[in-house]
Short mmCIF file of C-alpha atoms in Angstrom, two decimals:
data_model
loop_
_atom_site.label_atom_id
_atom_site.label_comp_id
_atom_site.label_asym_id
_atom_site.label_seq_id
_atom_site.Cartn_x
_atom_site.Cartn_y
_atom_site.Cartn_z
CA UNK A 104 0.00 0.00 0.00
CA UNK A 105 2.86 2.33 0.84
CA UNK A 106 4.54 1.39 -2.41
CA UNK A 107 1.33 2.17 -4.32
CA UNK A 108 0.97 5.48 -2.46
CA UNK A 109 4.65 6.22 -2.96
CA UNK A 110 4.31 5.61 -6.68
CA UNK A 111 1.16 7.65 -6.98
CA UNK A 112 2.37 10.70 -5.11
CA UNK A 113 5.45 11.48 -7.23
CA UNK A 114 3.39 11.00 -10.38
CA UNK A 115 0.84 13.51 -9.14
CA UNK A 116 3.57 15.97 -8.30
CA UNK A 117 5.15 15.50 -11.69
CA UNK A 118 1.85 16.10 -13.47
CA UNK A 119 1.15 19.16 -11.35
CA UNK A 120 4.57 20.64 -12.04
CA UNK A 121 4.17 19.98 -15.76
CA UNK A 122 0.77 21.70 -15.70
CA UNK A 123 2.27 24.75 -14.03
CA UNK A 124 5.04 24.87 -16.60
CA UNK A 125 2.59 24.45 -19.50
CA UNK A 126 0.30 27.12 -18.03
CA UNK A 127 3.27 29.43 -17.55
CA UNK A 128 4.40 28.96 -21.15
CA UNK A 129 0.83 29.54 -22.38
CA UNK A 130 0.52 32.70 -20.31
CA UNK A 131 3.84 34.00 -21.59
CA UNK A 132 2.88 33.12 -25.17
CA UNK A 133 -0.47 34.92 -24.83
CA UNK A 134 1.24 37.94 -23.33
CA UNK A 135 3.74 38.00 -26.17
CA UNK A 136 0.95 37.61 -28.72
CA UNK A 137 -0.92 40.53 -27.21
CA UNK A 138 2.22 42.64 -27.24
CA UNK A 139 2.91 41.66 -30.87
CA UNK A 140 -0.67 42.43 -31.87
CA UNK A 141 -0.52 45.80 -30.11
CA UNK A 142 2.79 46.63 -31.75
CA UNK A 143 1.45 45.57 -35.16
CA UNK A 144 -1.65 47.72 -34.70
CA UNK A 145 0.47 50.67 -33.64
CA UNK A 146 2.69 50.19 -36.67
CA UNK A 147 -0.30 49.92 -38.98
CA UNK A 148 -1.71 53.20 -37.72
CA UNK A 149 1.60 55.05 -37.54
CA UNK A 150 3.01 57.28 -40.21
CA UNK A 151 6.69 57.21 -41.18
CA UNK A 152 7.20 60.30 -39.08
CA UNK A 153 5.83 58.69 -35.98
CA UNK A 154 2.35 60.19 -36.14
CA UNK A 155 -0.92 58.36 -36.57
CA UNK A 156 -2.74 57.97 -39.82
CA UNK A 157 -6.48 58.06 -39.96
CA UNK A 158 -6.84 60.17 -36.82
CA UNK A 159 -9.24 63.03 -36.38
CA UNK A 160 -6.47 65.52 -37.19
CA UNK A 161 -5.79 63.87 -40.56
CA UNK A 162 -9.49 63.70 -41.42
CA UNK A 163 -9.95 67.37 -40.48
CA UNK A 164 -6.99 68.43 -42.62
CA UNK A 165 -8.16 66.38 -45.59
CA UNK A 166 -11.74 67.56 -45.19
CA UNK A 167 -10.64 71.19 -45.04
CA UNK A 168 -8.54 70.77 -48.19
CA UNK A 169 -11.43 69.18 -50.09
CA UNK A 170 -13.89 71.84 -48.98
CA UNK A 171 -11.32 74.49 -49.96
CA UNK A 172 -11.10 73.04 -53.47
CA UNK A 173 -14.87 73.26 -53.65
CA UNK A 174 -14.73 76.94 -52.69
CA UNK A 175 -12.20 77.61 -55.46
CA UNK A 176 -14.47 75.88 -57.98
CA UNK A 177 -17.51 77.83 -56.73
CA UNK A 178 -15.62 81.13 -56.88
CA UNK A 179 -15.48 80.77 -60.68
CA UNK A 180 -19.23 80.19 -60.99
CA UNK A 181 -20.32 83.83 -61.29
CA UNK A 182 -17.67 84.79 -63.87
CA UNK A 183 -18.45 81.58 -65.82
CA UNK A 184 -22.16 82.44 -65.69
CA UNK A 185 -21.43 85.96 -66.94
CA UNK A 186 -19.54 84.42 -69.86
CA UNK A 187 -22.33 81.93 -70.50
CA UNK A 188 -24.94 84.69 -70.66
CA UNK A 189 -23.04 86.12 -73.64
CA UNK A 190 -24.29 83.13 -75.66
CA UNK A 191 -27.42 81.86 -73.88
CA UNK A 192 -30.51 83.22 -72.20
CA UNK A 193 -30.78 82.68 -68.42
CA UNK A 194 -33.32 79.86 -68.58
CA UNK A 195 -31.60 77.91 -71.35
CA UNK A 196 -28.18 78.42 -69.69
CA UNK A 197 -29.33 76.94 -66.38
CA UNK A 198 -31.20 74.06 -68.06
CA UNK A 199 -28.35 73.08 -70.39
CA UNK A 200 -25.86 73.45 -67.54
CA UNK A 201 -27.86 71.00 -65.41
CA UNK A 202 -28.33 68.65 -68.38
CA UNK A 203 -24.61 68.46 -69.14
CA UNK A 204 -23.76 67.96 -65.47
CA UNK A 205 -26.39 65.19 -65.23
CA UNK A 206 -24.90 63.41 -68.26
CA UNK A 207 -21.42 63.57 -66.69
CA UNK A 208 -22.75 62.29 -63.37
CA UNK A 209 -24.77 59.55 -65.06
CA UNK A 210 -21.69 58.37 -66.98
CA UNK A 211 -19.72 58.09 -63.74
CA UNK A 212 -22.54 56.24 -61.99
CA UNK A 213 -22.89 53.79 -64.88
CA UNK A 214 -19.14 53.23 -65.16
CA UNK A 215 -18.96 52.50 -61.44
CA UNK A 216 -22.09 50.30 -61.56
CA UNK A 217 -23.40 52.20 -58.56
CA UNK A 218 -26.75 50.87 -57.31
CA UNK A 219 -29.55 53.38 -56.66
CA UNK A 220 -29.64 54.85 -53.15
CA UNK A 221 -31.95 53.47 -50.49
CA UNK A 222 -35.49 54.82 -50.54
CA UNK A 223 -34.84 56.68 -47.30
CA UNK A 224 -32.22 58.87 -49.06
CA UNK A 225 -34.37 60.10 -51.94
CA UNK A 226 -36.13 62.83 -49.97
CA UNK A 227 -32.75 64.28 -48.97
CA UNK A 228 -31.52 64.04 -52.56
CA UNK A 229 -34.62 65.95 -53.65
CA UNK A 230 -33.67 68.78 -51.25
CA UNK A 231 -30.13 68.80 -52.69
CA UNK A 232 -31.52 68.88 -56.23
CA UNK A 233 -33.97 71.68 -55.48
CA UNK A 234 -31.33 73.74 -53.67
CA UNK A 235 -28.03 73.40 -55.54
CA UNK A 236 -29.01 71.93 -58.93
CA UNK A 237 -32.07 74.06 -59.72
CA UNK A 238 -32.71 76.82 -57.19
CA UNK A 239 -29.31 78.43 -56.66
CA UNK A 240 -28.14 78.32 -60.31
CA UNK A 241 -31.46 79.67 -61.61
CA UNK A 242 -31.87 82.46 -59.06
CA UNK A 243 -28.26 83.66 -59.28
CA UNK A 244 -28.33 83.53 -63.08
CA UNK A 245 -31.47 85.67 -63.12
CA UNK A 246 -29.79 88.05 -60.68
CA UNK A 247 -26.73 88.36 -62.91
CA UNK A 248 -28.88 89.62 -65.77
CA UNK A 249 -29.30 92.87 -63.80
CA UNK A 250 -26.40 92.78 -61.30
CA UNK A 251 -22.64 92.66 -61.55
CA UNK A 252 -20.65 89.72 -60.25
CA UNK A 253 -19.33 91.86 -57.37
CA UNK A 254 -22.84 92.69 -56.24
CA UNK A 255 -23.94 89.05 -56.60
CA UNK A 256 -21.08 88.14 -54.26
CA UNK A 257 -23.27 89.42 -51.41
CA UNK A 258 -25.14 86.14 -51.44
CA UNK A 259 -21.90 84.21 -51.13
CA UNK A 260 -20.77 86.42 -48.27
CA UNK A 261 -23.91 85.61 -46.29
CA UNK A 262 -24.07 81.94 -47.31
CA UNK A 263 -21.64 80.58 -44.65
CA UNK A 264 -23.63 82.07 -41.78
CA UNK A 265 -26.92 80.92 -43.29
CA UNK A 266 -25.58 77.40 -43.89
CA UNK A 267 -24.34 77.16 -40.31
CA UNK A 268 -27.72 78.31 -39.00
CA UNK A 269 -29.70 75.92 -41.20
CA UNK A 270 -27.33 73.08 -40.30
CA UNK A 271 -27.77 73.76 -36.58
CA UNK A 272 -31.56 73.67 -36.97
CA UNK A 273 -31.50 70.56 -39.16
CA UNK A 274 -28.93 68.45 -37.32
CA UNK A 275 -29.19 69.79 -33.77
CA UNK A 276 -25.53 70.88 -33.77
CA UNK A 277 -24.64 73.62 -31.28
CA UNK A 278 -21.48 75.50 -32.29
CA UNK A 279 -19.78 77.56 -29.60
CA UNK A 280 -20.31 81.29 -29.04
CA UNK A 281 -16.80 81.87 -30.30
CA UNK A 282 -17.73 80.15 -33.53
CA UNK A 283 -20.88 82.24 -33.98
CA UNK A 284 -19.04 85.43 -33.13
CA UNK A 285 -16.35 84.76 -35.74
CA UNK A 286 -18.95 83.71 -38.30
CA UNK A 287 -21.01 86.87 -37.82
CA UNK A 288 -17.87 89.03 -37.92
CA UNK A 289 -16.70 87.35 -41.13
CA UNK A 290 -20.08 87.72 -42.76
CA UNK A 291 -20.20 91.39 -41.79
CA UNK A 292 -16.74 92.00 -43.28
CA UNK A 293 -17.66 90.27 -46.55
CA UNK A 294 -21.05 91.94 -46.76
CA UNK A 295 -19.60 95.39 -46.14
CA UNK A 296 -16.82 94.82 -48.65
CA UNK A 297 -19.07 93.54 -51.43
CA UNK A 298 -21.63 96.31 -50.88
CA UNK A 299 -18.84 98.85 -51.08
CA UNK A 300 -17.69 97.31 -54.34
CA UNK A 301 -21.18 97.63 -55.80
CA UNK A 302 -21.68 101.20 -54.58
CA UNK A 303 -23.93 100.25 -51.67
CA UNK A 304 -27.06 100.32 -53.83
CA UNK A 305 -29.62 97.51 -53.90
CA UNK A 306 -30.58 96.15 -57.30
CA UNK A 307 -33.67 94.43 -58.63
CA UNK A 308 -31.80 91.13 -58.42
CA UNK A 309 -31.50 91.23 -54.62
CA UNK A 310 -34.72 89.26 -54.24
CA UNK A 311 -33.26 86.51 -56.41
CA UNK A 312 -30.03 86.59 -54.43
CA UNK A 313 -31.65 86.22 -51.01
CA UNK A 314 -33.88 83.44 -52.32
CA UNK A 315 -30.79 81.69 -53.66
CA UNK A 316 -29.17 82.10 -50.25
CA UNK A 317 -31.90 80.15 -48.47
CA UNK A 318 -32.31 77.29 -50.96
CA UNK A 319 -28.56 76.80 -51.30
CA UNK A 320 -28.03 76.65 -47.53
CA UNK A 321 -30.71 73.94 -47.30
CA UNK A 322 -29.11 72.01 -50.17
CA UNK A 323 -25.63 72.26 -48.65
CA UNK A 324 -26.85 71.08 -45.26
CA UNK A 325 -28.77 68.10 -46.60
CA UNK A 326 -25.96 67.16 -48.96
CA UNK A 327 -23.45 67.26 -46.13
CA UNK A 328 -25.68 64.97 -44.06
CA UNK A 329 -26.05 62.49 -46.93
CA UNK A 330 -22.30 62.55 -47.65
CA UNK A 331 -21.78 60.80 -44.32
CA UNK A 332 -23.51 57.68 -45.64
CA UNK A 333 -22.88 58.06 -49.40
CA UNK A 334 -19.75 59.16 -51.27
CA UNK A 335 -19.91 62.88 -52.07
CA UNK A 336 -19.84 62.35 -55.84
CA UNK A 337 -22.84 59.99 -55.55
CA UNK A 338 -24.81 62.58 -53.59
CA UNK A 339 -24.51 65.23 -56.27
CA UNK A 340 -24.60 62.57 -59.01
CA UNK A 341 -27.98 61.19 -58.00
CA UNK A 342 -29.34 64.67 -57.36
CA UNK A 343 -28.41 65.64 -60.92
CA UNK A 344 -29.89 62.44 -62.34
CA UNK A 345 -33.07 63.12 -60.36
CA UNK A 346 -33.37 66.46 -62.19
CA UNK A 347 -32.65 64.96 -65.62
CA UNK A 348 -36.27 65.00 -66.89
CA UNK A 349 -36.65 68.62 -65.80
CA UNK A 350 -33.30 69.54 -67.36
CA UNK A 351 -34.27 67.92 -70.67
CA UNK A 352 -37.60 69.73 -70.82
CA UNK A 353 -36.06 73.03 -69.72
CA UNK A 354 -33.29 72.77 -72.32
CA UNK A 355 -35.76 72.10 -75.14
CA UNK A 356 -38.00 75.02 -74.16
CA UNK A 357 -35.19 77.43 -73.33
CA UNK A 358 -33.26 76.84 -76.54
CA UNK A 359 -36.48 77.14 -78.55
CA UNK A 360 -37.58 80.48 -77.08
CA UNK A 361 -34.30 82.21 -76.15
CA UNK A 362 -31.75 83.33 -78.76
CA UNK A 363 -28.39 81.55 -78.86
CA UNK A 364 -25.21 83.25 -80.08
CA UNK A 365 -22.33 80.82 -79.60
CA UNK A 366 -18.94 82.24 -78.69
CA UNK A 367 -15.77 80.96 -77.10
CA UNK A 368 -16.57 82.69 -73.82
CA UNK A 369 -20.15 81.45 -73.83
CA UNK A 370 -19.21 77.80 -74.42
CA UNK A 371 -16.33 77.93 -71.90
CA UNK A 372 -18.62 79.43 -69.28
CA UNK A 373 -21.26 76.78 -69.86
CA UNK A 374 -18.74 73.91 -69.70
CA UNK A 375 -17.17 75.18 -66.48
CA UNK A 376 -20.52 75.84 -64.83
CA UNK A 377 -21.64 72.30 -65.67
CA UNK A 378 -18.49 70.23 -65.12
CA UNK A 379 -16.50 72.41 -62.69
CA UNK A 380 -19.01 74.15 -60.45
CA UNK A 381 -21.97 71.77 -60.55
CA UNK A 382 -20.32 68.34 -60.58
CA UNK A 383 -16.64 68.50 -59.56
CA UNK A 384 -17.04 71.41 -57.15
CA UNK A 385 -20.01 69.90 -55.34
CA UNK A 386 -18.32 66.50 -55.22
CA UNK A 387 -15.27 67.72 -53.28
CA UNK A 388 -17.42 70.14 -51.29
CA UNK A 389 -19.78 67.48 -49.96
CA UNK A 390 -16.94 65.09 -49.25
CA UNK A 391 -15.09 67.76 -47.29
CA UNK A 392 -18.27 68.78 -45.47
CA UNK A 393 -18.81 65.17 -44.38
CA UNK A 394 -15.32 65.19 -42.80
CA UNK A 395 -15.37 68.49 -40.90
CA UNK A 396 -19.11 69.26 -40.61
CA UNK A 397 -21.33 71.79 -42.36
CA UNK A 398 -20.75 74.71 -39.91
CA UNK A 399 -16.95 74.64 -40.25
CA UNK A 400 -16.96 73.92 -43.98
CA UNK A 401 -19.39 76.75 -44.58
CA UNK A 402 -16.99 79.26 -43.02
CA UNK A 403 -14.39 78.51 -45.68
CA UNK A 404 -16.78 80.14 -48.12
CA UNK A 405 -16.07 83.49 -46.48
CA UNK A 406 -13.11 83.63 -48.87
CA UNK A 407 -15.28 82.90 -51.90
CA UNK A 408 -16.49 86.46 -52.64
CA UNK A 409 -12.92 87.76 -52.58
CA UNK A 410 -11.81 84.99 -54.93
CA UNK A 411 -14.77 85.78 -57.18
CA UNK A 412 -13.70 89.41 -57.31
CA UNK A 413 -10.18 88.37 -58.29
CA UNK A 414 -11.58 86.21 -61.13
CA UNK A 415 -13.83 89.09 -62.12
CA UNK A 416 -10.81 91.34 -62.56
CA UNK A 417 -8.82 88.70 -64.43
CA UNK A 418 -11.61 87.34 -66.63
CA UNK A 419 -14.19 90.10 -66.90
CA UNK A 420 -12.03 93.21 -66.62
CA UNK A 421 -13.77 94.60 -63.52
CA UNK A 422 -11.82 96.97 -61.25
CA UNK A 423 -10.89 95.88 -57.72
CA UNK A 424 -10.95 98.31 -54.79
CA UNK A 425 -7.72 98.96 -52.84
CA UNK A 426 -9.65 97.77 -49.75
CA UNK A 427 -9.47 94.16 -51.01
CA UNK A 428 -6.21 93.19 -49.23
CA UNK A 429 -7.49 94.45 -45.85
CA UNK A 430 -10.78 92.64 -46.29
CA UNK A 431 -8.96 89.48 -47.33
CA UNK A 432 -6.81 89.53 -44.17
CA UNK A 433 -9.87 90.11 -41.95
CA UNK A 434 -11.72 87.23 -43.59
CA UNK A 435 -8.76 84.86 -43.22
CA UNK A 436 -8.59 85.69 -39.50
CA UNK A 437 -12.29 84.88 -39.12
CA UNK A 438 -11.81 81.59 -40.98
CA UNK A 439 -8.92 80.64 -38.68
CA UNK A 440 -11.06 81.35 -35.60
CA UNK A 441 -14.03 79.33 -36.84
CA UNK A 442 -11.80 76.36 -37.68
CA UNK A 443 -10.48 76.27 -34.10
CA UNK A 444 -13.73 77.04 -32.29
#
């Protein structure tokens, strides 16, 4: 019996010791695996300079750059429209512009075999279409038949503040008081500057301009919301396709009843308004807005009227006031404050 117990006891001790050693090796292996996984993850998210890729800072920088490209594209819209009106009437210009942009967008959607959006997105796309595809181009084009591009820049100067306000109402966002203070100050600078450029007088096109302000702010806000669930180019692409029947009918009627006198300026203005402002500009704009939010993206447009005035001098031969550099510096300060608020 003692021999049996003696034989059993060492075996039990040996098994127990082996279990401890196996458990120890397993624990060490798991710890090493976790360390390796953590190191691999850190390496995957690190940039060559030691920073992190994909962080909020990188997204904000990329979103700001994209929205800035959109602002540059939009700043050419009024001069391009002025050129286009040399060859087309206002109704035919807007209709053909939307038609060409819809054909470009449709070609991209077909080439990418993009499925139609979910039914829940179509109401938002209708707001985008009504605001930025139909409403804003039509109202601003009608305004430019009686106003100069510098006077029409008033609507662009007030658009950032209006977009931020509409976005706050639509999405429930609550920007800080510092943000609102800088936004109001920037809008006041731009408004005062553009009114000075136009002599401070109100024109018959002001009603069109303020109407364009409201519908465009709604379209920007809804497009920015949709760009969080759809790629930006698909947002504007489907909005343009949605307007295709209206664009076709409008083009046929406009070209039939308004005189057309083709010129190099007129064709160039039409092509840029369709491909540059309506499709490419809105694509990068909505993508940038999805990254940094509608309120912050909208404040980048404070620079748009000043850019438009520069293009007006270079392309249309308009004269720029000596106050432009001071206004530009003030606007850039306001933009910097809103981006950090």
